[in-house]
């Protein structure tokens, strides 16, 4: 979508995650098959730009693979018209274990960490958000929590939470147009993911 700054930030955070939690973050190879000769240079240039934006990275760079090497790595690809592929690497991490690791680190630094707690509404002081009324989902009891700083780290729900503070606020999140499809191991032979940049139906 042309948001170069966002991509650069995401790539640097990817490297930070690998450096800080190498036991939870792996490099996963993605194979982008090339069925039209002119797609090869196009995809290669785009993924090399991705490498440049990543800067000094803990992940391997992109490379062009021959037809035979491509079929060795992903034997179940359609062979007719296959010219080769472009391989790049991205990060794969265990999000549940990472969340627990972050929570334990926060505890080590004096934080109070709770789970199964839902934010019901914000608390205000001097016209600013200064905490929240929360409910323990296991006991049903509600509490008011005060804080010097409140961080909205709700991922895809970031705009939903912002609207609780300001119903007329403009969205800050734009949703991705891609899809991730996960198959059981053994459906495709090989250890790499497959990137399909275009489909006939869009």
mmCIF file of C-alpha atoms in Angstrom, residues 121-134 143-151 165:
data_model
loop_
_atom_site.group_PDB
_atom_site.id
_atom_site.type_symbol
_atom_site.label_atom_id
_atom_site.label_comp_id
_atom_site.label_asym_id
_atom_site.label_seq_id
_atom_site.Cartn_x
_atom_site.Cartn_y
_atom_site.Cartn_z
ATOM 1 C CA UNK A 121 -14.933 1.549 30.716
ATOM 2 C CA UNK A 122 -12.256 4.169 31.175
ATOM 3 C CA UNK A 123 -11.622 6.247 34.274
ATOM 4 C CA UNK A 124 -10.741 9.910 33.770
ATOM 5 C CA UNK A 125 -8.766 12.538 35.667
ATOM 6 C CA UNK A 126 -8.382 16.091 34.385
ATOM 7 C CA UNK A 127 -10.023 15.180 31.085
ATOM 8 C CA UNK A 128 -7.529 12.394 30.366
ATOM 9 C CA UNK A 129 -7.772 8.612 30.544
ATOM 10 C CA UNK A 130 -6.266 7.665 33.907
ATOM 11 C CA UNK A 131 -7.264 4.031 34.243
ATOM 12 C CA UNK A 132 -10.196 1.724 33.744
ATOM 13 C CA UNK A 133 -12.961 -0.147 35.446
ATOM 14 C CA UNK A 134 -12.234 -3.824 34.842
ATOM 15 C CA UNK A 143 -12.364 -3.125 40.129
ATOM 16 C CA UNK A 144 -11.124 0.334 39.292
ATOM 17 C CA UNK A 145 -7.491 0.429 38.201
ATOM 18 C CA UNK A 146 -5.577 3.742 38.144
ATOM 19 C CA UNK A 147 -2.401 4.360 36.157
ATOM 20 C CA UNK A 148 -0.041 7.191 35.201
ATOM 21 C CA UNK A 149 -0.072 5.908 31.618
ATOM 22 C CA UNK A 150 -2.550 3.774 29.697
ATOM 23 C CA UNK A 151 -1.395 1.917 26.585
ATOM 24 C CA UNK A 165 -12.999 7.053 24.710
#
